[in-house]
Structure formats: structure tokens, C-alpha cells
Coordinates of N, CA and C in Angstrom, one line a residue:
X1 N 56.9 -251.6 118.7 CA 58.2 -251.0 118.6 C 58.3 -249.7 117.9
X2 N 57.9 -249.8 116.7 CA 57.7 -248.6 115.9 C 56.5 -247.0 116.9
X3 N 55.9 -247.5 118.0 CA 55.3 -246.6 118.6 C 56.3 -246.0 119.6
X4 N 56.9 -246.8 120.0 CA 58.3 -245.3 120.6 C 59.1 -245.0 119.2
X5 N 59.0 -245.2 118.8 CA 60.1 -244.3 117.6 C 59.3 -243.2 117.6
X6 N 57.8 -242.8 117.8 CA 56.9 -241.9 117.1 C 56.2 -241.1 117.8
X7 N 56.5 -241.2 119.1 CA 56.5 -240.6 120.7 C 57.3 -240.3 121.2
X8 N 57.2 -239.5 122.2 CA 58.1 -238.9 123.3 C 57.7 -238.3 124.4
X9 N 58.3 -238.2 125.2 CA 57.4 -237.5 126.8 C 57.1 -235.9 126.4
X10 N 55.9 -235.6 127.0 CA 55.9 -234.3 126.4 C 56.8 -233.4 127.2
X11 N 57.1 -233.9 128.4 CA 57.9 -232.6 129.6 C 59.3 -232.7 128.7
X12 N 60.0 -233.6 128.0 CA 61.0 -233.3 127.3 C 61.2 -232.9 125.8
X13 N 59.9 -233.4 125.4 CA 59.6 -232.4 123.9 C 59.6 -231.0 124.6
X14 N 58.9 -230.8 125.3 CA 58.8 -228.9 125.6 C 60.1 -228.6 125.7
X15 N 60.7 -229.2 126.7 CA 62.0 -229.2 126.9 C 63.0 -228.8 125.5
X16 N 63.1 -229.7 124.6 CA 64.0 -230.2 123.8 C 63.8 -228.9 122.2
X17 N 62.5 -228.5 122.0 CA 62.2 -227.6 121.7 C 62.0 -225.9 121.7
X18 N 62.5 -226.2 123.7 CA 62.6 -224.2 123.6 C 61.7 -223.8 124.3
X19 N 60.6 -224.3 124.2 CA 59.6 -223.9 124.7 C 59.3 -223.6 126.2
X20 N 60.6 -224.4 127.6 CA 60.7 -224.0 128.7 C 62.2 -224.2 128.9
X21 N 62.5 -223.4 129.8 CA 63.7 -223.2 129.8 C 65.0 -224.7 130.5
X22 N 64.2 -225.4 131.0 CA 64.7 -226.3 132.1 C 63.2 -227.5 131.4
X23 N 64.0 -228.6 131.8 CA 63.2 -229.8 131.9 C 62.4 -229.9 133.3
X24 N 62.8 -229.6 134.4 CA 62.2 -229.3 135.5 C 61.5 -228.5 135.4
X25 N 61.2 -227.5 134.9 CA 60.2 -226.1 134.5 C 58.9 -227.1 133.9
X26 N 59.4 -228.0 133.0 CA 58.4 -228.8 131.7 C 57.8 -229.4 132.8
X27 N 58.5 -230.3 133.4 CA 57.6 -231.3 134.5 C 56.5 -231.1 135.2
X28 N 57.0 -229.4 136.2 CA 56.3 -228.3 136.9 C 55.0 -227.9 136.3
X29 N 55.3 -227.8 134.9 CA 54.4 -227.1 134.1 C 52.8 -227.9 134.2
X30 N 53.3 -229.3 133.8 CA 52.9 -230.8 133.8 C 51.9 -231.1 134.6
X31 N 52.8 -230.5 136.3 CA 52.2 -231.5 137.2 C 51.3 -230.2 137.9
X32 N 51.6 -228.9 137.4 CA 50.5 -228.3 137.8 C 49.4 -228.0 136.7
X33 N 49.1 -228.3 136.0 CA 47.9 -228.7 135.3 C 47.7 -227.1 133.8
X34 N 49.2 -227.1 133.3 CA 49.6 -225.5 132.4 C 50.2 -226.3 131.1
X35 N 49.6 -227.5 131.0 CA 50.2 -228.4 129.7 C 48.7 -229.1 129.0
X36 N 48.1 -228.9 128.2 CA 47.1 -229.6 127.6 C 48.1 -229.8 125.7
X37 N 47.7 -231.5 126.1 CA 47.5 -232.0 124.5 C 46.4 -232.6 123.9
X38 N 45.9 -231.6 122.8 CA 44.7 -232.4 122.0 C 43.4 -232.4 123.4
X39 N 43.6 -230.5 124.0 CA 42.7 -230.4 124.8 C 42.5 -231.3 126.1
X40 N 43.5 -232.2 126.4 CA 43.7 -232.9 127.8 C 44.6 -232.8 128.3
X41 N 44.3 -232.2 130.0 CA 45.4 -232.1 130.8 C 46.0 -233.2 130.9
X42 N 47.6 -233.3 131.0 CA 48.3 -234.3 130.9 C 49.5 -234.3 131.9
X43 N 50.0 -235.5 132.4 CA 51.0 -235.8 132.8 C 52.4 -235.3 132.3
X44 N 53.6 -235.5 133.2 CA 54.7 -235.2 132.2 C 55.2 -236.4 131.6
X45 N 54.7 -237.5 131.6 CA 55.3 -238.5 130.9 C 54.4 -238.9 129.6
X46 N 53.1 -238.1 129.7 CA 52.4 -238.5 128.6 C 53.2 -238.5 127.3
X47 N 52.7 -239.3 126.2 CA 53.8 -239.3 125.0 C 53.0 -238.6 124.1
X48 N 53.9 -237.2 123.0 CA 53.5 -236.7 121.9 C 53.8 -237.3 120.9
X49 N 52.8 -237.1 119.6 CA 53.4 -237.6 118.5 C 53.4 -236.6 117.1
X50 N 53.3 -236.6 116.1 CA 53.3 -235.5 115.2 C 51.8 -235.4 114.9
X51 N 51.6 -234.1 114.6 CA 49.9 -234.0 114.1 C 49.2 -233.5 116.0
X52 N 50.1 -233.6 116.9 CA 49.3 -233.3 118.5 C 49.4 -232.1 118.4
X53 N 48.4 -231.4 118.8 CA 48.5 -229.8 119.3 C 48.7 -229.6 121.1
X54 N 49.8 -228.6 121.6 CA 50.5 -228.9 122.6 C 50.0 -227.6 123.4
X55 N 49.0 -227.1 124.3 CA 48.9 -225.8 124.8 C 49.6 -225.3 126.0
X56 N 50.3 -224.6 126.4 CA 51.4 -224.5 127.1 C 50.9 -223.2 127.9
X57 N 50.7 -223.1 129.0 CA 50.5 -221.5 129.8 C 51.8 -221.3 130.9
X58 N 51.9 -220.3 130.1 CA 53.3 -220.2 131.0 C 53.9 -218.6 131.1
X59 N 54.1 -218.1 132.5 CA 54.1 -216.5 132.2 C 53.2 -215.8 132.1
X60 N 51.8 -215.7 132.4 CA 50.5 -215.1 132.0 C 50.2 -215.1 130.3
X61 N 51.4 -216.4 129.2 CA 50.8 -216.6 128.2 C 50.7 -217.7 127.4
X62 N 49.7 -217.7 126.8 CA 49.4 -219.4 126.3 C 50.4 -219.6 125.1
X63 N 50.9 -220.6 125.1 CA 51.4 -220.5 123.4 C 50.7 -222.3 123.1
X64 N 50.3 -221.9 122.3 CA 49.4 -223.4 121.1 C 50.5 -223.7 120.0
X65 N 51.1 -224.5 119.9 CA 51.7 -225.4 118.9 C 51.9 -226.8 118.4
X66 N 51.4 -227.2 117.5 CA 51.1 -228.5 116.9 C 52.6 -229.1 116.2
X67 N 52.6 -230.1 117.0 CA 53.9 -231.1 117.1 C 54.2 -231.7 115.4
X68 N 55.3 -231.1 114.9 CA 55.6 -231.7 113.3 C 56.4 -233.0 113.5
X69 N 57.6 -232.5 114.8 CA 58.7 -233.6 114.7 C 58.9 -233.7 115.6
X70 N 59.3 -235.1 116.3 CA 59.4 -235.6 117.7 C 60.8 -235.3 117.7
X71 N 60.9 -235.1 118.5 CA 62.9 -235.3 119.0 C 63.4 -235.5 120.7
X72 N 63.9 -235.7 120.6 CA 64.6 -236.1 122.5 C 65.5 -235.1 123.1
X73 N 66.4 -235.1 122.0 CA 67.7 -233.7 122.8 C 67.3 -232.2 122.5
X74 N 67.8 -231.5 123.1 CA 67.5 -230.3 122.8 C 68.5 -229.9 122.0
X75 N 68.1 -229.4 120.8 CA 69.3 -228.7 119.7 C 68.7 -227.3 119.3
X76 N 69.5 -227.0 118.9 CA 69.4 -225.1 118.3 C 67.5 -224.8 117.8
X77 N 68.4 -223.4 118.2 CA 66.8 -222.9 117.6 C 66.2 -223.1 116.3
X78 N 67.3 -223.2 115.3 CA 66.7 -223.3 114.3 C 65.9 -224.6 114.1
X79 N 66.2 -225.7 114.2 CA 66.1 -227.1 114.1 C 64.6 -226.9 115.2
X80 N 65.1 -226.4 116.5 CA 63.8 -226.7 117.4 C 62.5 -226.2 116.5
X81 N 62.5 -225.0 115.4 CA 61.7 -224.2 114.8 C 61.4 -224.9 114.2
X82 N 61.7 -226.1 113.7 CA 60.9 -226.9 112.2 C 60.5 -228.1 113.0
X83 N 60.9 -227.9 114.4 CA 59.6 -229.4 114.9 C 58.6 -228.8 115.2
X84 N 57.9 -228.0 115.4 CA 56.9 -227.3 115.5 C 55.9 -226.0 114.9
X85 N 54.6 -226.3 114.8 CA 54.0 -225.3 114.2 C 53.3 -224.4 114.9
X86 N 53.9 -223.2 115.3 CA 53.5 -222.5 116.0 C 51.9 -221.6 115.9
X87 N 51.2 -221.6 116.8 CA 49.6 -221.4 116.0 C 49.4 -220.4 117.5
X88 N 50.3 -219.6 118.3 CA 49.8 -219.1 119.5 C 49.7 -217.4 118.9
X89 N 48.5 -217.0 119.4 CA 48.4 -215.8 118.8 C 49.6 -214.7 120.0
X90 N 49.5 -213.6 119.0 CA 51.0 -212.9 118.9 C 50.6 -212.4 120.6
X91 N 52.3 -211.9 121.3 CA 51.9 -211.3 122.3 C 51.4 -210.0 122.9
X92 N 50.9 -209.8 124.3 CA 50.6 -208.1 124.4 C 51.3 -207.1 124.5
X93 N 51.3 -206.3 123.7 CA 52.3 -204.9 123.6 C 53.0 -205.2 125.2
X94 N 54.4 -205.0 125.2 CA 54.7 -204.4 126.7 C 54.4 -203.5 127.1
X95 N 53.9 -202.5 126.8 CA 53.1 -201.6 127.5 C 51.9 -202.0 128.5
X96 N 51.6 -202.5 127.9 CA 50.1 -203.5 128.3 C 50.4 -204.6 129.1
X97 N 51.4 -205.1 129.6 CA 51.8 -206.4 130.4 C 52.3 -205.4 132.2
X98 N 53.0 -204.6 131.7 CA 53.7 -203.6 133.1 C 52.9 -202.3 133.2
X99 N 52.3 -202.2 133.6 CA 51.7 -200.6 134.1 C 52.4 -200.5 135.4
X100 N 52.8 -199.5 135.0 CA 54.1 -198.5 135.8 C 53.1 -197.4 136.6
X101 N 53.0 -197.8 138.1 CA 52.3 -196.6 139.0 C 53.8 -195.5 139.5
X102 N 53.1 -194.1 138.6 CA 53.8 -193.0 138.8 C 53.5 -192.5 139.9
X103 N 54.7 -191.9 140.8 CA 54.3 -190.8 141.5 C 55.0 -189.2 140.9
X104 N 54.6 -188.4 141.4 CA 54.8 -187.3 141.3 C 56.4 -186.9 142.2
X105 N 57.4 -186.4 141.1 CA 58.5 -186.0 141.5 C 58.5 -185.1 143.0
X106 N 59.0 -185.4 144.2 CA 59.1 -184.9 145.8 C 57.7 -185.0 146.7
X107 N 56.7 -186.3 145.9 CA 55.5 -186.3 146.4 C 55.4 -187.1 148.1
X108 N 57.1 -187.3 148.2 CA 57.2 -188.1 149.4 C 57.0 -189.9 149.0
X109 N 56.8 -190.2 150.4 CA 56.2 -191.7 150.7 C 54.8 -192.1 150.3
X110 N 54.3 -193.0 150.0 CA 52.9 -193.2 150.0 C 52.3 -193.4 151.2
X111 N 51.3 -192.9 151.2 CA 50.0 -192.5 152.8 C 49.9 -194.3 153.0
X112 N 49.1 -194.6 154.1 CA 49.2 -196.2 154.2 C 47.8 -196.0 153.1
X113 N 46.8 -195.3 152.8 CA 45.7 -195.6 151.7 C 46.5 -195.7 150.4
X114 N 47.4 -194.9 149.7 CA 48.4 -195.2 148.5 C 48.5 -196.4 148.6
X115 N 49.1 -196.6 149.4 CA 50.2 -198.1 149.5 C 49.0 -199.5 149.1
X116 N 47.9 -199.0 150.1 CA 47.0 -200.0 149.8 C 46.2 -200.2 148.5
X117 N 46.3 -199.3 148.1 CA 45.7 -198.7 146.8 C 46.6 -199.6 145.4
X118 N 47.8 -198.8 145.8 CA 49.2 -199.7 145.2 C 48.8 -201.1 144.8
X119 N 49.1 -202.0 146.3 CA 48.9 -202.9 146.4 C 47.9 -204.1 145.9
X120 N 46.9 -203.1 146.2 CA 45.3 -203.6 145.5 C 45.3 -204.0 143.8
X121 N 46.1 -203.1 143.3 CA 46.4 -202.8 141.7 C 47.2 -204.1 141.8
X122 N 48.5 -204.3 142.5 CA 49.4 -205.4 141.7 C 48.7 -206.6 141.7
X123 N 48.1 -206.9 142.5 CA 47.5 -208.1 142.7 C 46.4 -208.3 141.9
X124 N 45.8 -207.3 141.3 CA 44.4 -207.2 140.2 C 45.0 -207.8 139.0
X125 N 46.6 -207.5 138.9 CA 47.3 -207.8 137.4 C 48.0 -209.2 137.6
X126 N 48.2 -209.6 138.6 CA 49.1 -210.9 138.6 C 47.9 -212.0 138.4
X127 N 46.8 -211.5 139.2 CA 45.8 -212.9 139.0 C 44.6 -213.2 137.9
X128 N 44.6 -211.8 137.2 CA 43.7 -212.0 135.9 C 44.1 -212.9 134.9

């Protein structure tokens, strides 16, 4: 009995804490394999407890946070801040996330090689 007092599902700890925006985001996260606890991919029902380290990829970024306090509901930020120790290194400059392809002011349309060129680039950045 005292072992559900000291657990909880992790798709609603993420949840409950901030960390995704929707409980259905948490589950998603879950069931596509962007949730590791204590280095194992996990289920959304798996249960956390305090002392778990929680790795979370979401967005093109990881955040690592080790579980202080279990909780169920979601409550404010402040509160969500002291169940968790956040250990995810800081993020990349925005600069460095959006590279912005300039054209030259009345340079027209892009040729179909631009475009492909273009193209070739977005796709280099969304899947690294």
C-alpha cells in the first residue's frame, strides 16, 4: 500500500509538473519512445518515484530531471519547481535553432535549383 503513495504514472508526473503541455502530449511522448527513466524506455503508465532521473526529448531538446516529489495534479509553477531537479543542460542560442535563408531585396522568385537548395537545407535542420 505504501508503494502507490510513492509512485505515479510518469505520462502524468510530466504532465502535472510542466514539463508537457497536455497529458496526451506526455502519453505521445511515451508511446513513441522520447521518455527514458533511469536510462529505460518506458511506457506511459510506468510508475516514478523520488531519487528517478526522467529524460524527456521533446522539440529537438532533451531536458534530464531527477524526480524530488511525486504529485498527481498539476499545480503552479512554483510548486511544480520544487518536485523536480532539473539537471538538463541550458538551451541553444535562438540564433542557432532558426537560420533564416535571406534573399536579396527585388531578387525575384527562387529558380527551381534555389528552391531545391532551400529545401535541401530545411530538411538537414529538422532531422539532425
Amino acid at each position: 500500500m505504501a508503494d502507490e503513495q510513492d509512485s505515479v504514472r510518469v505520462d502524468v508526473w510530466l504532465w502535472s509538473v510542466r514539463l508537457v503541455k497536455t497529458r496526451s502530449m506526455a502519453t505521445a511522448a511515451c508511446r513513441g519512445g522520447h521518455v527514458k527513466v533511469n536510462d529505460t524506455r518506458v511506457k506511459p503508465s510506468t510508475p516514478v518515484r523520488p531519487g528517478d532521473e526522467v529524460r524527456l526529448r521533446l522539440n529537438g531538446r532533451e531536458r534530464i530531471v531527477v524526480v524530488q516529489r511525486v504529485i498527481r495534479k498539476r499545480v503552479g509553477a512554483s510548486v511544480a519547481a520544487e518536485c523536480l531537479i532539473d539537471k538538463s543542460p541550458p538551451p541553444p542560442p535562438r540564433e542557432a535553432l532558426l537560420p533564416v535563408a535571406q534573399r536579396e531585396r527585388g531578387a525575384g522568385r527562387p529558380t527551381k535549383r534555389e528552391r531545391r537548395e532551400l529545401e535541401r537545407f530545411r530538411r538537414r535542420g529538422f532531422f539532425t
